[in-house]
PDB file of C-alpha atoms in Angstrom:
ATOM      1  CA  MET A   1     -11.383  -7.577   6.212  1.00  0.00           C
ATOM      2  CA  HIS A   2     -14.506  -7.878   8.312  1.00  0.00           C
ATOM      3  CA  THR A   3     -16.466 -10.857   9.601  1.00  0.00           C
ATOM      4  CA  ALA A   4     -18.589 -11.801  12.603  1.00  0.00           C
ATOM      5  CA  ASP A   5     -19.042 -14.860  14.777  1.00  0.00           C
ATOM      6  CA  SER A   6     -22.744 -14.778  13.906  1.00  0.00           C
ATOM      7  CA  PHE A   7     -22.206 -15.072  10.134  1.00  0.00           C
ATOM      8  CA  ALA A   8     -23.340 -18.626   9.323  1.00  0.00           C
ATOM      9  CA  ALA A   9     -22.728 -19.524  12.990  1.00  0.00           C
ATOM     10  CA  GLY A  10     -18.975 -19.098  12.600  1.00  0.00           C
ATOM     11  CA  ARG A  11     -18.523 -20.724   9.192  1.00  0.00           C
ATOM     12  CA  SER A  12     -17.556 -17.359   7.705  1.00  0.00           C
ATOM     13  CA  GLU A  13     -14.606 -17.203  10.091  1.00  0.00           C
ATOM     14  CA  HIS A  14     -13.486 -20.703   9.085  1.00  0.00           C
ATOM     15  CA  ILE A  15     -13.482 -19.635   5.418  1.00  0.00           C
ATOM     16  CA  VAL A  16     -11.629 -16.401   6.135  1.00  0.00           C
ATOM     17  CA  GLY A  17      -9.148 -18.311   8.284  1.00  0.00           C
ATOM     18  CA  ARG A  18      -8.347 -20.772   5.504  1.00  0.00           C
ATOM     19  CA  TRP A  19      -7.774 -17.866   3.128  1.00  0.00           C
ATOM     20  CA  LEU A  20      -5.560 -16.037   5.617  1.00  0.00           C
ATOM     21  CA  ALA A  21      -3.439 -19.165   6.025  1.00  0.00           C
ATOM     22  CA  THR A  22      -2.454 -18.885   2.347  1.00  0.00           C
ATOM     23  CA  ARG A  23      -1.321 -15.276   2.690  1.00  0.00           C
ATOM     24  CA  ALA A  24       2.178 -14.118   3.540  1.00  0.00           C
ATOM     25  CA  ASP A  25       1.049 -10.531   4.135  1.00  0.00           C
ATOM     26  CA  ARG A  26      -1.065 -10.982   7.299  1.00  0.00           C
ATOM     27  CA  GLU A  27       0.438  -7.818   8.814  1.00  0.00           C
ATOM     28  CA  ASP A  28      -0.893  -5.805   5.860  1.00  0.00           C
ATOM     29  CA  ILE A  29      -4.463  -6.951   6.546  1.00  0.00           C
ATOM     30  CA  VAL A  30      -6.673  -5.234   9.102  1.00  0.00           C
ATOM     31  CA  LEU A  31      -8.853  -8.027  10.476  1.00  0.00           C
ATOM     32  CA  SER A  32     -12.027  -6.996  12.266  1.00  0.00           C
ATOM     33  CA  VAL A  33     -14.490  -9.335  13.971  1.00  0.00           C
ATOM     34  CA  ARG A  34     -17.879  -8.642  15.533  1.00  0.00           C
ATOM     35  CA  VAL A  35     -18.805 -10.778  18.524  1.00  0.00           C
ATOM     36  CA  GLY A  36     -21.959 -11.127  20.567  1.00  0.00           C
ATOM     37  CA  GLY A  37     -24.309 -12.770  18.104  1.00  0.00           C
ATOM     38  CA  HIS A  38     -23.136 -16.387  18.099  1.00  0.00           C
ATOM     39  CA  PRO A  39     -25.768 -18.736  19.600  1.00  0.00           C
ATOM     40  CA  ASP A  40     -23.136 -20.495  21.733  1.00  0.00           C
ATOM     41  CA  ASN A  41     -21.844 -17.242  23.267  1.00  0.00           C
ATOM     42  CA  PRO A  42     -24.630 -14.652  23.005  1.00  0.00           C
ATOM     43  CA  GLY A  43     -24.192 -11.110  24.246  1.00  0.00           C
ATOM     44  CA  ILE A  44     -21.122  -9.266  25.475  1.00  0.00           C
ATOM     45  CA  GLY A  45     -21.136 -10.205  29.142  1.00  0.00           C
ATOM     46  CA  SER A  46     -17.727 -10.987  30.635  1.00  0.00           C
ATOM     47  CA  VAL A  47     -17.778 -14.786  30.331  1.00  0.00           C
ATOM     48  CA  ASN A  48     -19.313 -14.968  26.869  1.00  0.00           C
ATOM     49  CA  LEU A  49     -17.104 -12.155  25.566  1.00  0.00           C
ATOM     50  CA  VAL A  50     -13.939 -14.088  26.402  1.00  0.00           C
ATOM     51  CA  ARG A  51     -15.381 -17.315  25.015  1.00  0.00           C
ATOM     52  CA  ALA A  52     -16.518 -15.590  21.825  1.00  0.00           C
ATOM     53  CA  ALA A  53     -13.189 -13.847  21.220  1.00  0.00           C
ATOM     54  CA  GLU A  54     -11.176 -17.011  21.803  1.00  0.00           C
ATOM     55  CA  ALA A  55     -13.523 -19.060  19.604  1.00  0.00           C
ATOM     56  CA  SER A  56     -13.127 -16.500  16.811  1.00  0.00           C
ATOM     57  CA  LEU A  57      -9.337 -16.616  17.144  1.00  0.00           C
ATOM     58  CA  THR A  58      -9.453 -20.401  16.829  1.00  0.00           C
ATOM     59  CA  ARG A  59     -11.755 -20.408  13.799  1.00  0.00           C
ATOM     60  CA  LEU A  60      -9.666 -17.719  12.090  1.00  0.00           C
ATOM     61  CA  GLY A  61      -6.385 -19.403  12.960  1.00  0.00           C
ATOM     62  CA  VAL A  62      -4.793 -16.146  14.139  1.00  0.00           C
ATOM     63  CA  GLU A  63      -3.265 -14.961  17.389  1.00  0.00           C
ATOM     64  CA  CYS A  64      -4.738 -11.465  17.385  1.00  0.00           C
ATOM     65  CA  ILE A  65      -7.840  -9.649  16.139  1.00  0.00           C
ATOM     66  CA  ASP A  66      -7.068  -6.109  14.982  1.00  0.00           C
ATOM     67  CA  VAL A  67     -10.501  -4.655  15.775  1.00  0.00           C
ATOM     68  CA  LEU A  68     -13.006  -6.443  17.992  1.00  0.00           C
ATOM     69  CA  TYR A  69     -16.511  -5.018  17.549  1.00  0.00           C
ATOM     70  CA  LEU A  70     -18.807  -5.399  20.550  1.00  0.00           C
ATOM     71  CA  ASP A  71     -22.347  -6.145  19.348  1.00  0.00           C
ATOM     72  CA  GLY A  72     -24.654  -3.881  21.314  1.00  0.00           C
ATOM     73  CA  THR A  73     -27.816  -5.135  19.624  1.00  0.00           C
ATOM     74  CA  VAL A  74     -28.006  -8.206  21.870  1.00  0.00           C
ATOM     75  CA  ASP A  75     -29.446  -7.096  25.208  1.00  0.00           C
ATOM     76  CA  ASP A  76     -28.120  -9.548  27.783  1.00  0.00           C
ATOM     77  CA  GLY A  77     -28.282  -7.110  30.679  1.00  0.00           C
ATOM     78  CA  SER A  78     -24.503  -6.782  30.854  1.00  0.00           C
ATOM     79  CA  ALA A  79     -23.021  -3.711  32.497  1.00  0.00           C
ATOM     80  CA  LEU A  80     -20.803  -1.833  30.052  1.00  0.00           C
ATOM     81  CA  GLU A  81     -18.244  -1.411  32.828  1.00  0.00           C
ATOM     82  CA  ASP A  82     -17.874  -5.199  33.114  1.00  0.00           C
ATOM     83  CA  THR A  83     -17.695  -5.606  29.346  1.00  0.00           C
ATOM     84  CA  LEU A  84     -14.914  -3.039  28.998  1.00  0.00           C
ATOM     85  CA  ALA A  85     -12.995  -4.507  31.929  1.00  0.00           C
ATOM     86  CA  THR A  86     -13.055  -7.871  30.171  1.00  0.00           C
ATOM     87  CA  ALA A  87     -12.095  -6.266  26.871  1.00  0.00           C
ATOM     88  CA  GLU A  88      -9.133  -4.681  28.653  1.00  0.00           C
ATOM     89  CA  TRP A  89      -7.887  -8.160  29.563  1.00  0.00           C
ATOM     90  CA  LEU A  90      -8.211  -9.243  25.928  1.00  0.00           C
ATOM     91  CA  VAL A  91      -6.113  -6.256  24.851  1.00  0.00           C
ATOM     92  CA  GLU A  92      -3.488  -6.735  27.569  1.00  0.00           C
ATOM     93  CA  THR A  93      -3.047 -10.407  26.683  1.00  0.00           C
ATOM     94  CA  GLY A  94      -2.480  -9.549  23.013  1.00  0.00           C
ATOM     95  CA  LYS A  95      -5.641 -11.186  21.724  1.00  0.00           C
ATOM     96  CA  VAL A  96      -7.153  -7.882  20.553  1.00  0.00           C
ATOM     97  CA  ARG A  97      -5.546  -4.641  19.358  1.00  0.00           C
ATOM     98  CA  ALA A  98      -8.467  -2.187  19.355  1.00  0.00           C
ATOM     99  CA  LEU A  99     -12.145  -2.065  20.296  1.00  0.00           C
ATOM    100  CA  GLY A 100     -15.095  -1.168  18.137  1.00  0.00           C
ATOM    101  CA  ALA A 101     -18.828  -0.843  18.765  1.00  0.00           C
ATOM    102  CA  PHE A 102     -21.740  -2.100  16.695  1.00  0.00           C
ATOM    103  CA  GLY A 103     -25.331  -1.107  17.370  1.00  0.00           C
ATOM    104  CA  PHE A 104     -24.417   1.258  20.211  1.00  0.00           C
ATOM    105  CA  THR A 105     -26.688   4.216  20.891  1.00  0.00           C
ATOM    106  CA  ALA A 106     -25.253   7.698  21.293  1.00  0.00           C
ATOM    107  CA  GLU A 107     -25.940   7.456  25.021  1.00  0.00           C
ATOM    108  CA  ARG A 108     -24.017   4.203  25.319  1.00  0.00           C
ATOM    109  CA  LEU A 109     -21.046   5.674  23.478  1.00  0.00           C
ATOM    110  CA  VAL A 110     -21.029   8.588  25.916  1.00  0.00           C
ATOM    111  CA  GLU A 111     -21.098   6.109  28.800  1.00  0.00           C
ATOM    112  CA  ALA A 112     -18.170   4.255  27.239  1.00  0.00           C
ATOM    113  CA  ARG A 113     -16.164   7.478  26.945  1.00  0.00           C
ATOM    114  CA  ILE A 114     -16.841   8.346  30.592  1.00  0.00           C
ATOM    115  CA  LEU A 115     -15.544   4.903  31.559  1.00  0.00           C
ATOM    116  CA  ALA A 116     -12.508   5.428  29.321  1.00  0.00           C
ATOM    117  CA  SER A 117     -11.685   8.548  31.331  1.00  0.00           C
ATOM    118  CA  ALA A 118     -11.483   6.221  34.346  1.00  0.00           C
ATOM    119  CA  ASP A 119      -8.833   4.123  32.557  1.00  0.00           C
ATOM    120  CA  TYR A 120     -11.115   1.555  30.960  1.00  0.00           C
ATOM    121  CA  PRO A 121     -10.175   0.789  27.327  1.00  0.00           C
ATOM    122  CA  ARG A 122     -11.452   3.250  24.788  1.00  0.00           C
ATOM    123  CA  ILE A 123     -13.799   2.374  21.947  1.00  0.00           C
ATOM    124  CA  GLU A 124     -12.075   3.652  18.818  1.00  0.00           C
ATOM    125  CA  VAL A 125     -14.256   2.431  15.948  1.00  0.00           C
ATOM    126  CA  LEU A 126     -18.001   2.526  15.277  1.00  0.00           C
ATOM    127  CA  ASP A 127     -19.917   0.294  12.883  1.00  0.00           C
ATOM    128  CA  GLU A 128     -23.399   1.579  12.136  1.00  0.00           C
ATOM    129  CA  PRO A 129     -25.420   0.575   9.039  1.00  0.00           C
ATOM    130  CA  TYR A 130     -25.396   3.655   6.810  1.00  0.00           C
ATOM    131  CA  ASN A 131     -25.835   4.422   3.120  1.00  0.00           C
ATOM    132  CA  LEU A 132     -27.840   6.641   0.773  1.00  0.00           C
ATOM    133  CA  LEU A 133     -31.044   4.779   1.582  1.00  0.00           C
ATOM    134  CA  ARG A 134     -30.381   4.131   5.276  1.00  0.00           C
ATOM    135  CA  ARG A 135     -29.564   7.470   6.857  1.00  0.00           C
ATOM    136  CA  THR A 136     -31.792   8.219   9.840  1.00  0.00           C
ATOM    137  CA  GLY A 137     -30.080   5.837  12.261  1.00  0.00           C
ATOM    138  CA  PHE A 138     -26.715   7.564  11.933  1.00  0.00           C
ATOM    139  CA  GLU A 139     -27.413  11.154  10.885  1.00  0.00           C
ATOM    140  CA  GLY A 140     -28.250  12.734  14.214  1.00  0.00           C
ATOM    141  CA  ASP A 141     -26.986  12.253  17.748  1.00  0.00           C
ATOM    142  CA  LEU A 142     -24.919   9.226  16.802  1.00  0.00           C
ATOM    143  CA  ARG A 143     -22.883  11.137  14.224  1.00  0.00           C
ATOM    144  CA  LEU A 144     -22.463  14.090  16.582  1.00  0.00           C
ATOM    145  CA  VAL A 145     -21.106  11.834  19.317  1.00  0.00           C
ATOM    146  CA  ALA A 146     -18.867   9.947  16.881  1.00  0.00           C
ATOM    147  CA  ALA A 147     -17.402  13.231  15.655  1.00  0.00           C
ATOM    148  CA  ALA A 148     -16.936  14.602  19.171  1.00  0.00           C
ATOM    149  CA  GLN A 149     -15.149  11.422  20.265  1.00  0.00           C
ATOM    150  CA  GLY A 150     -13.027  11.182  17.133  1.00  0.00           C
ATOM    151  CA  LEU A 151     -14.312   7.697  16.323  1.00  0.00           C
ATOM    152  CA  ALA A 152     -13.417   6.036  13.052  1.00  0.00           C
ATOM    153  CA  VAL A 153     -16.791   5.158  11.508  1.00  0.00           C
ATOM    154  CA  THR A 154     -16.892   2.048   9.311  1.00  0.00           C
ATOM    155  CA  PRO A 155     -20.509   1.785   8.119  1.00  0.00           C
ATOM    156  CA  SER A 156     -21.813  -1.641   7.198  1.00  0.00           C
ATOM    157  CA  HIS A 157     -24.451  -2.262   4.509  1.00  0.00           C
ATOM    158  CA  ALA A 158     -22.707   0.408   2.440  1.00  0.00           C
ATOM    159  CA  LEU A 159     -24.482  -0.774  -0.726  1.00  0.00           C
ATOM    160  CA  GLU A 160     -27.739  -1.818   0.984  1.00  0.00           C
ATOM    161  CA  HIS A 161     -27.374  -5.534   0.199  1.00  0.00           C
ATOM    162  CA  GLY A 162     -26.188  -4.681  -3.320  1.00  0.00           C
ATOM    163  CA  PHE A 163     -29.140  -2.497  -4.319  1.00  0.00           C
ATOM    164  CA  LEU A 164     -26.937   0.601  -4.650  1.00  0.00           C
ATOM    165  CA  SER A 165     -24.710  -1.211  -7.141  1.00  0.00           C
ATOM    166  CA  GLY A 166     -27.533  -0.765  -9.645  1.00  0.00           C
ATOM    167  CA  ARG A 167     -27.691  -4.446 -10.509  1.00  0.00           C
ATOM    168  CA  HIS A 168     -31.236  -4.980  -9.244  1.00  0.00           C
ATOM    169  CA  ARG A 169     -33.895  -2.630 -10.585  1.00  0.00           C
ATOM    170  CA  THR A 170     -37.059  -4.728 -10.868  1.00  0.00           C
ATOM    171  CA  LYS A 171     -38.775  -7.091  -8.469  1.00  0.00           C
ATOM    172  CA  GLN A 172     -38.692  -9.750 -11.171  1.00  0.00           C
ATOM    173  CA  SER A 173     -34.869  -9.789 -10.996  1.00  0.00           C
ATOM    174  CA  LEU A 174     -34.824 -10.594  -7.277  1.00  0.00           C
ATOM    175  CA  GLN A 175     -34.332 -14.128  -6.043  1.00  0.00           C
ATOM    176  CA  GLY A 176     -33.624 -15.932  -2.778  1.00  0.00           C
ATOM    177  CA  VAL A 177     -32.773 -14.359   0.560  1.00  0.00           C
ATOM    178  CA  ARG A 178     -30.995 -11.403  -1.035  1.00  0.00           C
ATOM    179  CA  GLY A 179     -34.068 -10.743  -3.124  1.00  0.00           C
ATOM    180  CA  MET A 180     -36.165 -10.563   0.029  1.00  0.00           C
ATOM    181  CA  GLN A 181     -33.689  -8.067   1.510  1.00  0.00           C
ATOM    182  CA  LEU A 182     -33.802  -5.875  -1.588  1.00  0.00           C
ATOM    183  CA  ARG A 183     -37.508  -5.988  -2.378  1.00  0.00           C
ATOM    184  CA  GLY A 184     -38.397  -3.136  -0.034  1.00  0.00           C
ATOM    185  CA  ASN A 185     -36.030  -0.761  -1.850  1.00  0.00           C
ATOM    186  CA  ILE A 186     -37.691  -1.077  -5.229  1.00  0.00           C
ATOM    187  CA  ASN A 187     -40.037   1.845  -4.753  1.00  0.00           C
ATOM    188  CA  ARG A 188     -40.238   5.470  -5.834  1.00  0.00           C
ATOM    189  CA  ARG A 189     -37.434   6.596  -3.512  1.00  0.00           C
ATOM    190  CA  GLY A 190     -35.138   3.712  -4.412  1.00  0.00           C
ATOM    191  CA  ILE A 191     -35.541   4.241  -8.146  1.00  0.00           C
ATOM    192  CA  LYS A 192     -34.959   7.983  -7.703  1.00  0.00           C
ATOM    193  CA  VAL A 193     -31.675   7.277  -5.926  1.00  0.00           C
ATOM    194  CA  LEU A 194     -30.584   4.850  -8.657  1.00  0.00           C
ATOM    195  CA  ARG A 195     -31.285   7.479 -11.317  1.00  0.00           C
ATOM    196  CA  ALA A 196     -29.150  10.015  -9.462  1.00  0.00           C
ATOM    197  CA  LEU A 197     -26.379   7.427  -9.152  1.00  0.00           C
ATOM    198  CA  ASP A 198     -26.661   6.624 -12.868  1.00  0.00           C
ATOM    199  CA  ILE A 199     -26.223  10.288 -13.798  1.00  0.00           C
ATOM    200  CA  ALA A 200     -23.164  10.768 -11.591  1.00  0.00           C
ATOM    201  CA  ALA A 201     -21.651   7.473 -12.771  1.00  0.00           C
ATOM    202  CA  SER A 202     -22.101   8.523 -16.397  1.00  0.00           C
ATOM    203  CA  GLU A 203     -20.543  11.933 -15.757  1.00  0.00           C
ATOM    204  CA  LEU A 204     -17.531  10.438 -13.986  1.00  0.00           C
ATOM    205  CA  GLN A 205     -17.269   7.299 -16.143  1.00  0.00           C
ATOM    206  CA  VAL A 206     -17.223   4.985 -13.144  1.00  0.00           C
ATOM    207  CA  PRO A 207     -19.490   2.132 -11.949  1.00  0.00           C
ATOM    208  CA  VAL A 208     -22.660   2.966 -10.025  1.00  0.00           C
ATOM    209  CA  ALA A 209     -21.316   1.171  -6.944  1.00  0.00           C
ATOM    210  CA  ALA A 210     -18.232   3.400  -6.974  1.00  0.00           C
ATOM    211  CA  VAL A 211     -20.434   6.498  -6.824  1.00  0.00           C
ATOM    212  CA  ALA A 212     -22.390   5.105  -3.857  1.00  0.00           C
ATOM    213  CA  ILE A 213     -19.092   4.456  -2.046  1.00  0.00           C
ATOM    214  CA  GLY A 214     -17.799   7.885  -3.040  1.00  0.00           C
ATOM    215  CA  TRP A 215     -20.865   9.538  -1.499  1.00  0.00           C
ATOM    216  CA  LEU A 216     -20.267   7.675   1.761  1.00  0.00           C
ATOM    217  CA  LEU A 217     -16.601   8.653   1.907  1.00  0.00           C
ATOM    218  CA  ALA A 218     -17.569  12.294   1.400  1.00  0.00           C
ATOM    219  CA  GLN A 219     -19.689  12.258   4.580  1.00  0.00           C
ATOM    220  CA  ARG A 220     -18.310  13.567   7.857  1.00  0.00           C
ATOM    221  CA  THR A 221     -16.663  11.018  10.195  1.00  0.00           C
ATOM    222  CA  ILE A 222     -16.718   8.160   7.644  1.00  0.00           C
ATOM    223  CA  THR A 223     -13.386   6.331   7.519  1.00  0.00           C
ATOM    224  CA  ALA A 224     -14.013   3.211   5.447  1.00  0.00           C
ATOM    225  CA  PRO A 225     -17.280   1.487   4.522  1.00  0.00           C
ATOM    226  CA  VAL A 226     -17.778  -2.248   4.999  1.00  0.00           C
ATOM    227  CA  VAL A 227     -18.925  -3.817   1.737  1.00  0.00           C
ATOM    228  CA  ASN A 228     -19.640  -7.377   0.625  1.00  0.00           C
ATOM    229  CA  ALA A 229     -18.130  -8.597  -2.637  1.00  0.00           C
ATOM    230  CA  PHE A 230     -19.055 -11.834  -4.388  1.00  0.00           C
ATOM    231  CA  ALA A 231     -16.700 -11.660  -7.388  1.00  0.00           C
ATOM    232  CA  THR A 232     -13.301 -10.151  -8.200  1.00  0.00           C
ATOM    233  CA  GLU A 233     -14.774  -7.649 -10.637  1.00  0.00           C
ATOM    234  CA  GLN A 234     -16.934  -6.288  -7.826  1.00  0.00           C
ATOM    235  CA  VAL A 235     -13.796  -5.608  -5.786  1.00  0.00           C
ATOM    236  CA  ASP A 236     -12.427  -3.561  -8.687  1.00  0.00           C
ATOM    237  CA  GLU A 237     -15.637  -1.510  -8.804  1.00  0.00           C
ATOM    238  CA  LEU A 238     -15.555  -0.871  -5.075  1.00  0.00           C
ATOM    239  CA  MET A 239     -11.911   0.182  -5.111  1.00  0.00           C
ATOM    240  CA  GLN A 240     -12.762   2.779  -7.736  1.00  0.00           C
ATOM    241  CA  GLY A 241     -15.066   4.319  -5.149  1.00  0.00           C
ATOM    242  CA  ALA A 242     -12.051   5.251  -3.026  1.00  0.00           C
ATOM    243  CA  GLY A 243     -10.833   7.504  -5.826  1.00  0.00           C
ATOM    244  CA  VAL A 244     -14.155   9.052  -6.843  1.00  0.00           C
ATOM    245  CA  ALA A 245     -14.194  12.830  -6.380  1.00  0.00           C
ATOM    246  CA  LEU A 246     -17.841  13.890  -6.391  1.00  0.00           C
ATOM    247  CA  GLY A 247     -18.499  17.560  -6.996  1.00  0.00           C
ATOM    248  CA  ARG A 248     -20.710  19.634  -4.724  1.00  0.00           C
ATOM    249  CA  ALA A 249     -23.599  19.557  -7.182  1.00  0.00           C
ATOM    250  CA  GLN A 250     -23.369  15.778  -7.525  1.00  0.00           C
ATOM    251  CA  LEU A 251     -23.245  15.274  -3.758  1.00  0.00           C
ATOM    252  CA  ALA A 252     -26.205  17.591  -3.296  1.00  0.00           C
ATOM    253  CA  GLU A 253     -28.254  15.816  -5.962  1.00  0.00           C
ATOM    254  CA  LEU A 254     -27.546  12.377  -4.500  1.00  0.00           C
ATOM    255  CA  THR A 255     -28.435  13.551  -1.012  1.00  0.00           C
ATOM    256  CA  ARG A 256     -31.600  15.222  -2.285  1.00  0.00           C
ATOM    257  CA  ALA A 257     -32.675  12.086  -4.163  1.00  0.00           C
ATOM    258  CA  ALA A 258     -32.318  10.053  -0.972  1.00  0.00           C
ATOM    259  CA  SER A 259     -34.249  12.500   1.213  1.00  0.00           C
TER     260      SER A 259
END
């Protein structure tokens, strides 16, 4: 389960926390939180990192975060060495189990690994937006570094705001904020990708969203995509993606359609 302190200024964590309080299987849930984007504690400098992590723990009502993602998209001038030293304290005090990175460049990941060789805590997980339509940011140096470092990659925006579920195919069907996010994908390339997904979904007798997830899981270094679900039936569709076995021809056609 993934959330961030920046989602609705922390309200997302309150909602997740209330749900977690009703569960008896907390130890079976991997809880990941991204910090650095909350307006009260922006960036990942030492002071704000501690404040952000502790605020997230309070909102979630838990004692420990399984994976704490450091948001590298907020440039606050912090030295990575200081950030990792602070993260080490969070791990040693039992507030965090493992560290992840979000929005880190390949160069910054290399810097983090050099620091890890000097006994700073190691970054073990990478979150980078990645899907059939959003490939250039990850496919290159970032993937090479992730593979070389043995990072578990958990790409966010796995369905590109729901577009790759096949539910939105015309601009007339788009409404609200999500419609604004999707509008740019309804073009020749986007429709071509949806057609390729439709064909594979028909051949395998699975939902379109499951094929999009299956393509992601077939890519090198990908461990588990991060996907939003708004209804229980969507969860069922997404879980089917974990069992989709795309053939070489299907993978090649999907990749070609997205090129």
